[in-house]
């Protein structure tokens, strides 16, 4: 089959250009391939560049020298070459063998044909190669699909998704990131093969899913392909269509969640927190005699569920802990008064208070217009928060103007009592009834200590 060829005017990074030229100087073919070419053609700067070559791994090592080569994935033909001080993955053209378990080819074999290499790739838009002179080599009509913003498997979708079910999730991830439409047969097959996602390792699922939820178009993908996501997130199933019977809400639980997703900044922590913030609502529903729905205790129930989900998907501890906290706290009031700002800072720390503000803002923005005044309250809270940080107001032991030794100096013996006096002092500082200044703190400590004698 002949390939389509177009030209792009794009300056490759020096280390990539040198690497391609060096390989071709030794008589091998070498191209940038995959995501980087796709990104260049849609005007996005690639985050990393993968290089594919006709040279066998040992030939790559012979060209660049052992000192500059790391056999990072040699069994799959990948050598990491340090070019101009930058590590670049260079992979030999290859054909994947049969897939026995819808996730790993049981063997790979090398080939000298670029065409064969690109045919093993997942989507036509990821099957493009770019040479150092700017020629795009296109065996699968990827350029045309990219122009139409269409995601289509290379070859028969049934076969390609059976070989590796992760491609279903990768496809949805690309749609969520770039707003690609999914070609009809590819889309239908994603849904038909959805259950094979349970054959994948949770690590691979989470890696793709966490990128997917950060996509600009994640809400429409989550809506359109809902049943695919229920395969590894069965907990979301009751959310769809769950009416809230509450004047503050115009959406069911799922649509409210999707709306809120679009309002929150695109980080994994924030997006996951918003995705799960109301996941426990269906379980907590009670219809009052007045016909109004209530969901008492849902933040806690949702937090327990989020914790279980993120453990199951093996998300890293830091992400999980922050998400769980944000879900649990999403309904706590953030009153726009300094005392409340200091309390929340003492309770959660600055970073998490700022994240909580984002979650609450997104949540409230996805309520009915009746809740709009609460958004301006959050802005006022944020202004006070900035002020508290700027003035370095005290909200933790470490920023108190005295320490344990000062208290011992007053004759208070080290131990539980000393700890509780310190806690009381901090509380009074936070409440604004005590100045964070050494003399006042010592006087107050002495008074508390004497009172308790
Ligand atoms: P990103 O921009 O997120 O890195 P990407 O398409 O570059 O997206 P990578 O995981 O870096 O994704 O993969 C590089 C290339 O390898 C892809 O563009 C595609 O050609 C091929 N590829 C990756 N994973 C698969 C897969 N599961 N099946 C077939 N081809 C794949
Ligand atoms: Mg990539």
Tab-separated table of C-alpha atoms and ligand atoms in Angstrom:
chain	number	residue	atom	x	y	z
A	1	UNK	CA	0.000	0.000	0.000
A	2	UNK	CA	1.294	3.449	-0.790
A	3	UNK	CA	1.351	6.104	1.847
A	4	UNK	CA	0.039	9.628	1.674
A	5	UNK	CA	2.688	12.245	2.158
A	6	UNK	CA	2.423	15.817	3.281
A	7	UNK	CA	4.974	18.272	4.490
A	8	UNK	CA	5.009	20.156	7.787
A	9	UNK	CA	7.062	23.134	8.700
A	10	UNK	CA	8.009	22.272	12.213
A	11	UNK	CA	11.319	22.670	13.935
A	12	UNK	CA	12.025	19.459	15.818
A	13	UNK	CA	14.033	19.804	19.024
A	14	UNK	CA	17.732	19.642	18.336
A	15	UNK	CA	18.277	16.349	20.163
A	16	UNK	CA	15.586	14.660	18.058
A	17	UNK	CA	16.778	16.079	14.782
A	18	UNK	CA	20.387	15.045	15.501
A	19	UNK	CA	19.266	11.574	16.455
A	20	UNK	CA	17.214	11.073	13.271
A	21	UNK	CA	20.024	12.401	11.092
A	22	UNK	CA	22.607	10.230	12.734
A	23	UNK	CA	20.558	7.075	12.179
A	24	UNK	CA	19.862	7.971	8.553
A	25	UNK	CA	23.529	8.837	8.098
A	26	UNK	CA	24.229	5.202	8.974
A	27	UNK	CA	21.763	4.006	6.362
A	28	UNK	CA	18.763	3.366	8.623
A	29	UNK	CA	15.294	4.812	8.424
A	30	UNK	CA	14.269	6.856	11.455
A	31	UNK	CA	11.153	8.865	12.238
A	32	UNK	CA	9.307	10.573	15.008
A	33	UNK	CA	6.142	8.540	15.414
A	34	UNK	CA	2.841	8.389	17.284
A	35	UNK	CA	1.490	11.015	19.641
A	36	UNK	CA	4.145	13.617	18.867
A	37	UNK	CA	3.281	13.688	15.154
A	38	UNK	CA	-0.417	13.867	15.983
A	39	UNK	CA	0.195	16.769	18.351
A	40	UNK	CA	2.383	18.661	15.863
A	41	UNK	CA	-0.318	18.380	13.202
A	42	UNK	CA	-3.010	19.743	15.517
A	43	UNK	CA	-0.774	22.582	16.590
A	44	UNK	CA	0.026	21.315	20.077
A	45	UNK	CA	3.604	21.140	21.332
A	46	UNK	CA	4.420	17.476	22.023
A	47	UNK	CA	5.355	16.576	25.574
A	48	UNK	CA	7.695	13.847	24.459
A	49	UNK	CA	8.946	12.359	21.237
A	50	UNK	CA	9.083	8.688	20.377
A	51	UNK	CA	11.437	7.634	17.632
A	52	UNK	CA	10.992	4.547	15.483
A	53	UNK	CA	13.740	3.104	13.339
A	54	UNK	CA	14.610	0.280	10.998
A	55	UNK	CA	17.815	-0.271	13.010
A	56	UNK	CA	17.776	-3.263	15.353
A	57	UNK	CA	18.454	-2.471	19.027
A	58	UNK	CA	22.065	-3.647	18.786
A	59	UNK	CA	22.498	-1.496	15.676
A	60	UNK	CA	21.135	1.527	17.543
A	61	UNK	CA	23.654	0.844	20.302
A	62	UNK	CA	26.443	0.488	17.727
A	63	UNK	CA	25.534	3.861	16.185
A	64	UNK	CA	25.413	5.852	19.423
A	65	UNK	CA	27.798	3.875	21.610
A	66	UNK	CA	26.990	1.943	24.779
A	67	UNK	CA	27.777	4.922	26.961
A	68	UNK	CA	24.809	6.825	25.537
A	69	UNK	CA	22.364	3.930	25.384
A	70	UNK	CA	20.210	2.345	28.056
A	71	UNK	CA	18.428	-0.873	27.183
A	72	UNK	CA	15.206	0.262	28.907
A	73	UNK	CA	12.836	-2.000	27.005
A	74	UNK	CA	15.154	-4.070	24.925
A	75	UNK	CA	12.766	-7.065	24.731
A	76	UNK	CA	10.301	-4.786	22.948
A	77	UNK	CA	13.021	-3.152	20.890
A	78	UNK	CA	13.356	0.047	22.909
A	79	UNK	CA	16.700	1.644	23.648
A	80	UNK	CA	16.858	4.971	25.470
A	81	UNK	CA	19.461	7.063	23.720
A	82	UNK	CA	20.874	10.136	25.426
A	83	UNK	CA	21.049	12.717	22.663
A	84	UNK	CA	22.442	16.171	23.472
A	85	UNK	CA	21.930	15.277	27.144
A	86	UNK	CA	18.242	14.410	26.638
A	87	UNK	CA	16.955	10.819	26.937
A	88	UNK	CA	14.931	9.738	23.891
A	89	UNK	CA	13.179	6.404	23.423
A	90	UNK	CA	14.168	4.755	20.172
A	91	UNK	CA	12.179	1.671	19.186
A	92	UNK	CA	12.894	-0.702	16.334
A	93	UNK	CA	10.083	-1.150	13.771
A	94	UNK	CA	8.139	-4.100	15.064
A	95	UNK	CA	5.154	-6.331	14.560
A	96	UNK	CA	3.290	-7.493	17.619
A	97	UNK	CA	2.566	-11.202	17.878
A	98	UNK	CA	-0.752	-12.664	18.942
A	99	UNK	CA	-2.428	-11.262	21.990
A	100	UNK	CA	-3.328	-14.096	24.303
A	101	UNK	CA	-4.980	-12.157	27.105
A	102	UNK	CA	-6.267	-8.905	25.570
A	103	UNK	CA	-3.360	-7.043	27.059
A	104	UNK	CA	0.096	-8.323	26.156
A	105	UNK	CA	1.415	-9.553	22.846
A	106	UNK	CA	2.983	-12.946	23.535
A	107	UNK	CA	5.988	-11.992	21.449
A	108	UNK	CA	7.132	-9.160	19.238
A	109	UNK	CA	9.226	-9.409	16.100
A	110	UNK	CA	11.284	-6.773	14.409
A	111	UNK	CA	10.792	-5.682	10.844
A	112	UNK	CA	12.533	-3.346	8.400
A	113	UNK	CA	9.189	-1.973	7.210
A	114	UNK	CA	7.693	1.229	8.610
A	115	UNK	CA	4.341	0.276	7.128
A	116	UNK	CA	4.224	-2.902	9.191
A	117	UNK	CA	5.192	-0.955	12.296
A	118	UNK	CA	2.460	1.658	11.982
A	119	UNK	CA	-0.179	-1.002	11.315
A	120	UNK	CA	0.237	-2.347	14.859
A	121	UNK	CA	-0.598	1.052	16.321
A	122	UNK	CA	-3.964	1.780	17.885
A	123	UNK	CA	-5.580	4.671	16.009
A	124	UNK	CA	-4.971	6.132	12.566
A	125	UNK	CA	-4.097	9.503	14.060
A	126	UNK	CA	-1.392	7.778	16.138
A	127	UNK	CA	-0.004	5.895	13.137
A	128	UNK	CA	1.794	8.815	11.500
A	129	UNK	CA	5.538	9.121	11.081
A	130	UNK	CA	7.584	12.267	10.560
A	131	UNK	CA	11.063	12.362	9.068
A	132	UNK	CA	13.734	14.920	9.897
A	133	UNK	CA	12.996	16.868	6.682
A	134	UNK	CA	9.345	17.420	7.683
A	135	UNK	CA	7.717	14.702	5.554
A	136	UNK	CA	4.710	13.072	7.201
A	137	UNK	CA	4.290	9.457	6.168
A	138	UNK	CA	0.739	8.254	6.413
A	139	UNK	CA	-0.199	4.643	5.625
A	140	UNK	CA	-3.549	4.657	7.422
A	141	UNK	CA	-5.233	7.900	6.348
A	142	UNK	CA	-4.419	9.407	9.694
A	143	UNK	CA	-3.975	12.899	8.255
A	144	UNK	CA	-7.474	12.866	6.808
A	145	UNK	CA	-8.954	11.568	10.068
A	146	UNK	CA	-7.051	14.180	11.999
A	147	UNK	CA	-8.424	16.848	9.717
A	148	UNK	CA	-11.921	15.535	10.387
A	149	UNK	CA	-11.018	15.159	14.064
A	150	UNK	CA	-12.070	11.554	13.852
A	151	UNK	CA	-10.769	8.707	15.969
A	152	UNK	CA	-10.650	5.409	14.109
A	153	UNK	CA	-8.798	2.182	14.828
A	154	UNK	CA	-6.095	1.044	12.466
A	155	UNK	CA	-7.843	-1.938	10.877
A	156	UNK	CA	-10.805	-3.854	12.237
A	157	UNK	CA	-11.952	-2.396	15.570
A	158	UNK	CA	-13.134	-5.780	16.835
A	159	UNK	CA	-9.744	-7.341	16.307
A	160	UNK	CA	-7.826	-4.338	17.600
A	161	UNK	CA	-9.853	-4.043	20.830
A	162	UNK	CA	-9.694	-7.813	21.332
A	163	UNK	CA	-5.906	-7.677	21.092
A	164	UNK	CA	-5.634	-4.980	23.746
A	165	UNK	CA	-8.658	-3.703	25.648
A	166	UNK	CA	-6.691	-0.714	26.894
A	167	UNK	CA	-7.159	0.786	23.439
A	168	UNK	CA	-10.836	1.348	24.325
A	169	UNK	CA	-9.827	3.538	27.214
A	170	UNK	CA	-7.004	5.210	25.287
A	171	UNK	CA	-9.487	6.110	22.573
A	172	UNK	CA	-11.884	7.619	25.090
A	173	UNK	CA	-8.976	9.457	26.649
A	174	UNK	CA	-8.002	11.021	23.312
A	175	UNK	CA	-11.643	12.009	22.729
A	176	UNK	CA	-11.774	13.603	26.195
A	177	UNK	CA	-8.477	15.433	25.692
A	178	UNK	CA	-8.934	16.672	22.149
A	179	UNK	CA	-12.672	16.560	21.505
A	180	UNK	CA	-12.286	13.994	18.712
A	181	UNK	CA	-15.442	12.332	17.442
A	182	UNK	CA	-15.222	8.575	17.462
A	183	UNK	CA	-15.895	6.865	14.167
A	184	UNK	CA	-19.131	4.863	14.193
A	185	UNK	CA	-17.778	1.320	14.078
A	186	UNK	CA	-14.932	2.119	16.437
A	187	UNK	CA	-17.423	3.630	18.865
A	188	UNK	CA	-19.894	0.734	18.662
A	189	UNK	CA	-17.090	-1.760	19.211
A	190	UNK	CA	-15.780	0.123	22.242
A	191	UNK	CA	-19.170	-0.404	23.833
A	192	UNK	CA	-19.475	-4.012	22.687
A	193	UNK	CA	-16.057	-4.942	24.051
A	194	UNK	CA	-16.387	-2.977	27.273
A	195	UNK	CA	-16.350	-6.008	29.573
A	196	UNK	CA	-12.847	-6.921	28.436
A	197	UNK	CA	-11.636	-3.898	30.408
A	198	UNK	CA	-11.851	-6.128	33.475
A	199	UNK	CA	-8.940	-8.161	32.068
A	200	UNK	CA	-6.626	-5.158	32.377
A	201	UNK	CA	-4.431	-4.339	35.313
A	202	UNK	CA	-5.895	-1.568	37.465
A	203	UNK	CA	-2.670	0.398	37.121
A	204	UNK	CA	-3.155	0.689	33.353
A	205	UNK	CA	-6.803	1.631	33.809
A	206	UNK	CA	-6.052	4.347	36.343
A	207	UNK	CA	-3.211	5.749	34.253
A	208	UNK	CA	-5.544	6.326	31.304
A	209	UNK	CA	-8.635	7.204	33.317
A	210	UNK	CA	-6.827	9.830	35.368
A	211	UNK	CA	-5.720	11.497	32.118
A	212	UNK	CA	-9.222	11.150	30.691
A	213	UNK	CA	-10.889	13.030	33.552
A	214	UNK	CA	-8.420	15.880	33.043
A	215	UNK	CA	-9.520	16.285	29.431
A	216	UNK	CA	-11.362	19.422	28.367
A	217	UNK	CA	-14.133	17.270	26.909
A	218	UNK	CA	-14.306	14.695	29.716
A	219	UNK	CA	-17.918	15.426	30.632
A	220	UNK	CA	-19.310	14.558	27.214
A	221	UNK	CA	-17.189	11.396	27.034
A	222	UNK	CA	-18.267	10.307	30.522
A	223	UNK	CA	-21.888	10.927	29.534
A	224	UNK	CA	-21.773	9.291	26.115
A	225	UNK	CA	-19.806	6.203	27.173
A	226	UNK	CA	-21.254	5.884	30.662
A	227	UNK	CA	-21.750	2.127	30.526
A	228	UNK	CA	-18.096	1.563	29.651
A	229	UNK	CA	-17.030	3.381	32.794
A	230	UNK	CA	-19.387	1.344	34.966
A	231	UNK	CA	-17.269	-1.714	34.153
A	232	UNK	CA	-14.484	-0.526	36.436
A	233	UNK	CA	-16.543	2.021	38.401
A	234	UNK	CA	-19.809	0.202	39.145
A	235	UNK	CA	-20.442	2.712	41.950
A	236	UNK	CA	-21.386	5.433	39.456
A	237	UNK	CA	-24.303	3.395	38.041
A	238	UNK	CA	-26.985	4.615	40.515
A	239	UNK	CA	-26.011	8.267	39.960
A	240	UNK	CA	-27.413	8.493	36.459
A	241	UNK	CA	-31.046	9.561	36.470
A	242	UNK	CA	-31.129	9.900	40.259
A	243	UNK	CA	-33.465	12.852	40.788
A	244	UNK	CA	-32.660	15.097	43.727
A	245	UNK	CA	-36.098	16.595	44.474
A	246	UNK	CA	-34.451	19.719	45.743
A	247	UNK	CA	-34.909	23.353	44.662
A	248	UNK	CA	-31.132	23.899	44.749
A	249	UNK	CA	-30.680	21.327	42.036
A	250	UNK	CA	-31.664	21.389	38.405
A	251	UNK	CA	-29.868	18.194	37.450
A	252	UNK	CA	-29.912	14.569	38.529
A	253	UNK	CA	-26.862	13.445	40.540
A	254	UNK	CA	-24.891	12.339	37.479
A	255	UNK	CA	-25.613	15.409	35.347
A	256	UNK	CA	-24.812	17.650	38.306
A	257	UNK	CA	-21.483	15.838	38.690
A	258	UNK	CA	-20.664	16.213	34.988
A	259	UNK	CA	-21.516	19.905	35.051
A	260	UNK	CA	-19.296	20.389	38.102
A	261	UNK	CA	-16.432	18.525	36.356
A	262	UNK	CA	-16.336	21.205	33.682
A	263	UNK	CA	-16.057	23.976	36.279
A	264	UNK	CA	-13.101	22.613	38.210
A	265	UNK	CA	-9.449	23.042	37.098
A	266	UNK	CA	-7.991	20.068	35.266
A	267	UNK	CA	-5.869	18.288	37.855
A	268	UNK	CA	-6.340	14.624	38.737
A	269	UNK	CA	-7.008	15.419	42.379
A	270	UNK	CA	-9.647	18.056	41.731
A	271	UNK	CA	-11.359	16.206	38.921
A	272	UNK	CA	-11.473	12.944	40.891
A	273	UNK	CA	-12.771	14.781	43.961
A	274	UNK	CA	-15.579	16.320	41.927
A	275	UNK	CA	-16.349	13.048	40.147
A	276	UNK	CA	-16.801	11.306	43.498
A	277	UNK	CA	-18.143	14.116	45.675
A	278	UNK	CA	-21.769	12.985	45.469
A	279	UNK	CA	-21.250	9.316	44.637
A	280	UNK	CA	-22.837	8.308	47.958
A	281	UNK	CA	-25.966	10.396	47.413
A	282	UNK	CA	-28.231	7.648	46.063
A	283	UNK	CA	-27.596	5.630	49.238
A	284	UNK	CA	-28.392	8.568	51.510
A	285	UNK	CA	-31.586	9.770	49.877
A	286	UNK	CA	-34.637	10.564	51.976
A	287	UNK	CA	-37.751	12.301	50.742
A	288	UNK	CA	-39.114	14.722	53.359
A	289	UNK	CA	-42.839	15.080	54.050
A	290	UNK	CA	-42.656	18.399	52.206
A	291	UNK	CA	-41.562	16.546	49.092
A	292	UNK	CA	-37.981	17.864	49.333
A	293	UNK	CA	-35.095	15.429	48.961
A	294	UNK	CA	-32.300	15.228	51.548
A	295	UNK	CA	-29.005	13.395	51.469
A	296	UNK	CA	-27.875	13.479	55.092
A	297	UNK	CA	-24.363	12.245	55.660
A	298	UNK	CA	-23.595	11.890	51.957
A	299	UNK	CA	-20.151	13.568	52.074
A	300	UNK	CA	-18.938	10.947	54.519
A	301	UNK	CA	-20.468	8.054	52.611
A	302	UNK	CA	-19.031	9.439	49.354
A	303	UNK	CA	-15.602	9.788	50.985
A	304	UNK	CA	-15.636	6.151	52.106
A	305	UNK	CA	-16.591	5.092	48.590
A	306	UNK	CA	-13.941	7.315	46.974
A	307	UNK	CA	-11.360	5.808	49.294
A	308	UNK	CA	-12.365	2.262	48.341
A	309	UNK	CA	-12.377	3.087	44.607
A	310	UNK	CA	-8.986	4.781	44.638
A	311	UNK	CA	-7.469	1.942	46.655
A	312	UNK	CA	-8.908	-0.560	44.226
A	313	UNK	CA	-7.496	1.360	41.241
A	314	UNK	CA	-4.157	1.725	43.082
A	315	UNK	CA	-4.042	5.495	42.815
A	316	UNK	CA	-1.056	6.905	44.689
A	317	UNK	CA	-1.611	7.562	48.411
A	318	UNK	CA	-1.176	11.292	48.190
A	319	UNK	CA	-3.853	11.680	45.513
A	320	UNK	CA	-6.182	9.302	47.314
A	321	UNK	CA	-5.850	10.994	50.694
A	322	UNK	CA	-6.412	14.471	49.287
A	323	UNK	CA	-9.374	13.378	47.175
A	324	UNK	CA	-10.979	11.634	50.156
A	325	UNK	CA	-10.535	14.704	52.330
A	326	UNK	CA	-12.007	17.001	49.687
A	327	UNK	CA	-15.002	14.731	49.170
A	328	UNK	CA	-15.611	14.516	52.899
A	329	UNK	CA	-15.279	18.273	53.355
A	330	UNK	CA	-17.140	19.429	50.257
A	331	UNK	CA	-20.169	20.560	52.251
A	332	UNK	CA	-18.397	22.274	55.184
A	333	UNK	CA	-19.214	25.972	55.258
A	334	UNK	CA	-16.443	28.382	54.289
A	335	UNK	CA	-17.774	31.519	55.920
A	336	UNK	CA	-16.236	34.743	54.666
A	337	UNK	CA	-14.956	35.896	58.064
A	338	UNK	CA	-11.361	35.849	59.255
A	339	UNK	CA	-12.090	33.602	62.200
A	340	UNK	CA	-13.481	30.933	59.897
A	341	UNK	CA	-10.528	31.335	57.504
A	342	UNK	CA	-8.101	30.742	60.349
A	343	UNK	CA	-10.049	27.757	61.618
A	344	UNK	CA	-10.048	26.112	58.225
A	345	UNK	CA	-6.358	26.848	57.775
A	346	UNK	CA	-5.665	25.222	61.132
A	347	UNK	CA	-7.835	22.269	60.188
A	348	UNK	CA	-6.664	21.583	56.619
A	349	UNK	CA	-3.580	23.688	55.824
A	350	UNK	CA	-3.358	26.256	53.049
A	351	UNK	CA	-2.986	23.943	50.063
A	352	UNK	CA	-6.036	21.869	50.875
A	353	UNK	CA	-8.180	24.888	51.765
A	354	UNK	CA	-7.440	26.263	48.302
A	355	UNK	CA	-8.369	22.944	46.708
A	356	UNK	CA	-11.546	22.839	48.766
A	357	UNK	CA	-12.458	26.289	47.494
A	358	UNK	CA	-12.176	24.995	43.931
A	359	UNK	CA	-14.296	21.932	44.636
A	360	UNK	CA	-16.979	24.007	46.342
A	361	UNK	CA	-16.961	26.582	43.598
A	362	UNK	CA	-17.471	23.892	40.949
A	363	UNK	CA	-20.130	22.141	43.013
A	364	UNK	CA	-22.117	25.320	43.615
A	365	UNK	CA	-21.739	26.475	40.009
A	366	UNK	CA	-23.514	23.278	38.983
A	367	UNK	CA	-26.456	23.977	41.314
A	368	UNK	CA	-29.503	25.993	40.337
A	369	UNK	CA	-29.276	29.789	40.114
A	370	UNK	CA	-30.631	29.914	43.675
A	371	UNK	CA	-27.154	29.095	44.973
A	372	UNK	CA	-25.326	31.834	43.070
A	373	UNK	CA	-24.844	34.065	46.128
A	374	UNK	CA	-22.673	31.315	47.646
A	375	UNK	CA	-20.121	31.795	44.883
A	376	UNK	CA	-19.529	35.371	45.932
A	377	UNK	CA	-19.137	34.185	49.536
A	378	UNK	CA	-16.381	31.877	48.373
A	379	UNK	CA	-14.632	34.749	46.602
A	380	UNK	CA	-14.756	36.775	49.792
A	381	UNK	CA	-13.397	33.819	51.722
A	382	UNK	CA	-10.566	33.579	49.218
A	383	UNK	CA	-9.697	37.264	49.592
A	384	UNK	CA	-9.481	36.810	53.352
A	385	UNK	CA	-7.431	33.674	52.852
A	386	UNK	CA	-4.925	35.572	50.710
A	387	UNK	CA	-4.777	38.229	53.399
A	388	UNK	CA	-4.216	35.678	56.176
A	389	UNK	CA	-1.368	34.097	54.223
A	390	UNK	CA	0.184	37.450	53.337
A	391	UNK	CA	0.068	38.638	56.940
A	392	UNK	CA	1.422	35.261	58.018
A	393	UNK	CA	-1.372	34.906	60.538
A	394	UNK	CA	-0.836	32.073	62.967
A	395	UNK	CA	-2.839	28.903	62.456
A	396	UNK	CA	-0.394	26.169	63.418
A	397	UNK	CA	1.906	25.299	66.331
A	398	UNK	CA	4.972	25.963	64.259
A	399	UNK	CA	4.032	29.591	63.675
A	400	UNK	CA	3.233	30.325	67.373
A	401	UNK	CA	5.510	32.859	68.992
A	402	UNK	CA	6.410	30.447	71.790
A	403	UNK	CA	7.419	26.810	71.942
A	404	UNK	CA	7.348	23.955	74.432
A	405	UNK	CA	10.584	25.093	76.090
A	406	UNK	CA	9.093	28.499	76.907
A	407	UNK	CA	6.214	26.741	78.646
A	408	UNK	CA	8.557	24.455	80.579
A	409	UNK	CA	10.371	27.644	81.629
A	410	UNK	CA	7.151	28.721	83.350
A	411	UNK	CA	7.315	25.578	85.470
A	412	UNK	CA	4.774	23.573	83.478
A	413	UNK	CA	6.030	19.998	83.403
A	414	UNK	CA	6.404	18.408	79.962
A	415	UNK	CA	3.543	16.027	79.165
A	416	UNK	CA	-0.158	15.914	78.379
A	417	UNK	CA	-1.014	19.044	80.340
A	418	UNK	CA	1.599	21.089	78.509
A	419	UNK	CA	0.233	19.853	75.210
A	420	UNK	CA	-3.315	20.828	76.106
A	421	UNK	CA	-2.230	24.326	77.215
A	422	UNK	CA	-0.465	24.806	73.901
A	423	UNK	CA	-3.586	23.680	72.087
A	424	UNK	CA	-5.734	26.096	74.052
A	425	UNK	CA	-3.365	28.973	73.240
A	426	UNK	CA	-3.496	28.136	69.548
A	427	UNK	CA	-7.285	27.957	69.657
A	428	UNK	CA	-7.480	31.355	71.268
A	429	UNK	CA	-5.132	32.813	68.644
A	430	UNK	CA	-7.269	31.327	65.879
A	431	UNK	CA	-10.447	32.631	67.524
A	432	UNK	CA	-8.831	36.072	67.643
A	433	UNK	CA	-9.020	36.478	71.455
A	434	UNK	CA	-5.259	36.160	71.991
A	435	UNK	CA	-2.369	37.890	70.269
A	436	UNK	CA	0.370	35.728	68.784
A	437	UNK	CA	3.094	37.570	70.646
A	438	UNK	CA	5.462	36.117	73.216
A	439	UNK	CA	4.619	38.195	76.311
A	440	UNK	CA	0.855	37.802	75.857
A	441	UNK	CA	1.223	34.088	75.240
A	442	UNK	CA	3.392	33.554	78.312
A	443	UNK	CA	1.008	35.524	80.502
A	444	UNK	CA	-1.965	33.598	79.223
A	445	UNK	CA	-0.179	30.254	79.611
A	446	UNK	CA	0.700	31.070	83.196
A	447	UNK	CA	-2.905	32.038	83.946
A	448	UNK	CA	-4.279	28.793	82.479
A	449	UNK	CA	-1.671	26.762	84.354
A	450	UNK	CA	-2.390	28.487	87.699
A	451	UNK	CA	-6.162	28.158	87.230
A	452	UNK	CA	-5.808	24.445	86.850
A	453	UNK	CA	-3.669	23.985	89.976
B	1	LIG	P1	0.365	10.933	24.750
B	1	LIG	O1	0.310	12.207	24.009
B	1	LIG	O2	-0.561	10.901	25.882
B	1	LIG	O3	1.743	10.465	25.086
B	1	LIG	P2	0.515	8.850	22.805
B	1	LIG	O4	-0.364	8.498	21.668
B	1	LIG	O5	1.876	9.353	22.478
B	1	LIG	O6	-0.259	9.879	23.710
B	1	LIG	P3	1.915	6.801	24.206
B	1	LIG	O7	1.453	5.906	25.297
B	1	LIG	O8	3.052	7.720	24.427
B	1	LIG	O9	0.627	7.607	23.728
B	1	LIG	O10	2.219	5.846	22.963
B	1	LIG	C1	2.989	6.235	21.855
B	1	LIG	C2	2.440	5.569	20.587
B	1	LIG	O11	2.501	4.149	20.708
B	1	LIG	C3	0.972	5.867	20.303
B	1	LIG	O12	0.794	7.083	19.624
B	1	LIG	C4	0.581	4.674	19.449
B	1	LIG	O13	1.036	4.802	18.140
B	1	LIG	C5	1.355	3.541	20.100
B	1	LIG	N1	0.592	2.878	21.190
B	1	LIG	C6	0.607	3.142	22.498
B	1	LIG	N2	-0.174	2.318	23.187
B	1	LIG	C7	-0.710	1.480	22.291
B	1	LIG	C8	-1.593	0.366	22.369
B	1	LIG	N3	-2.097	-0.013	23.530
B	1	LIG	N4	-1.893	-0.271	21.230
B	1	LIG	C9	-1.371	0.098	20.032
B	1	LIG	N5	-0.551	1.129	19.885
B	1	LIG	C10	-0.206	1.815	20.990
B	2	LIG	MG1	3.479	9.808	23.911
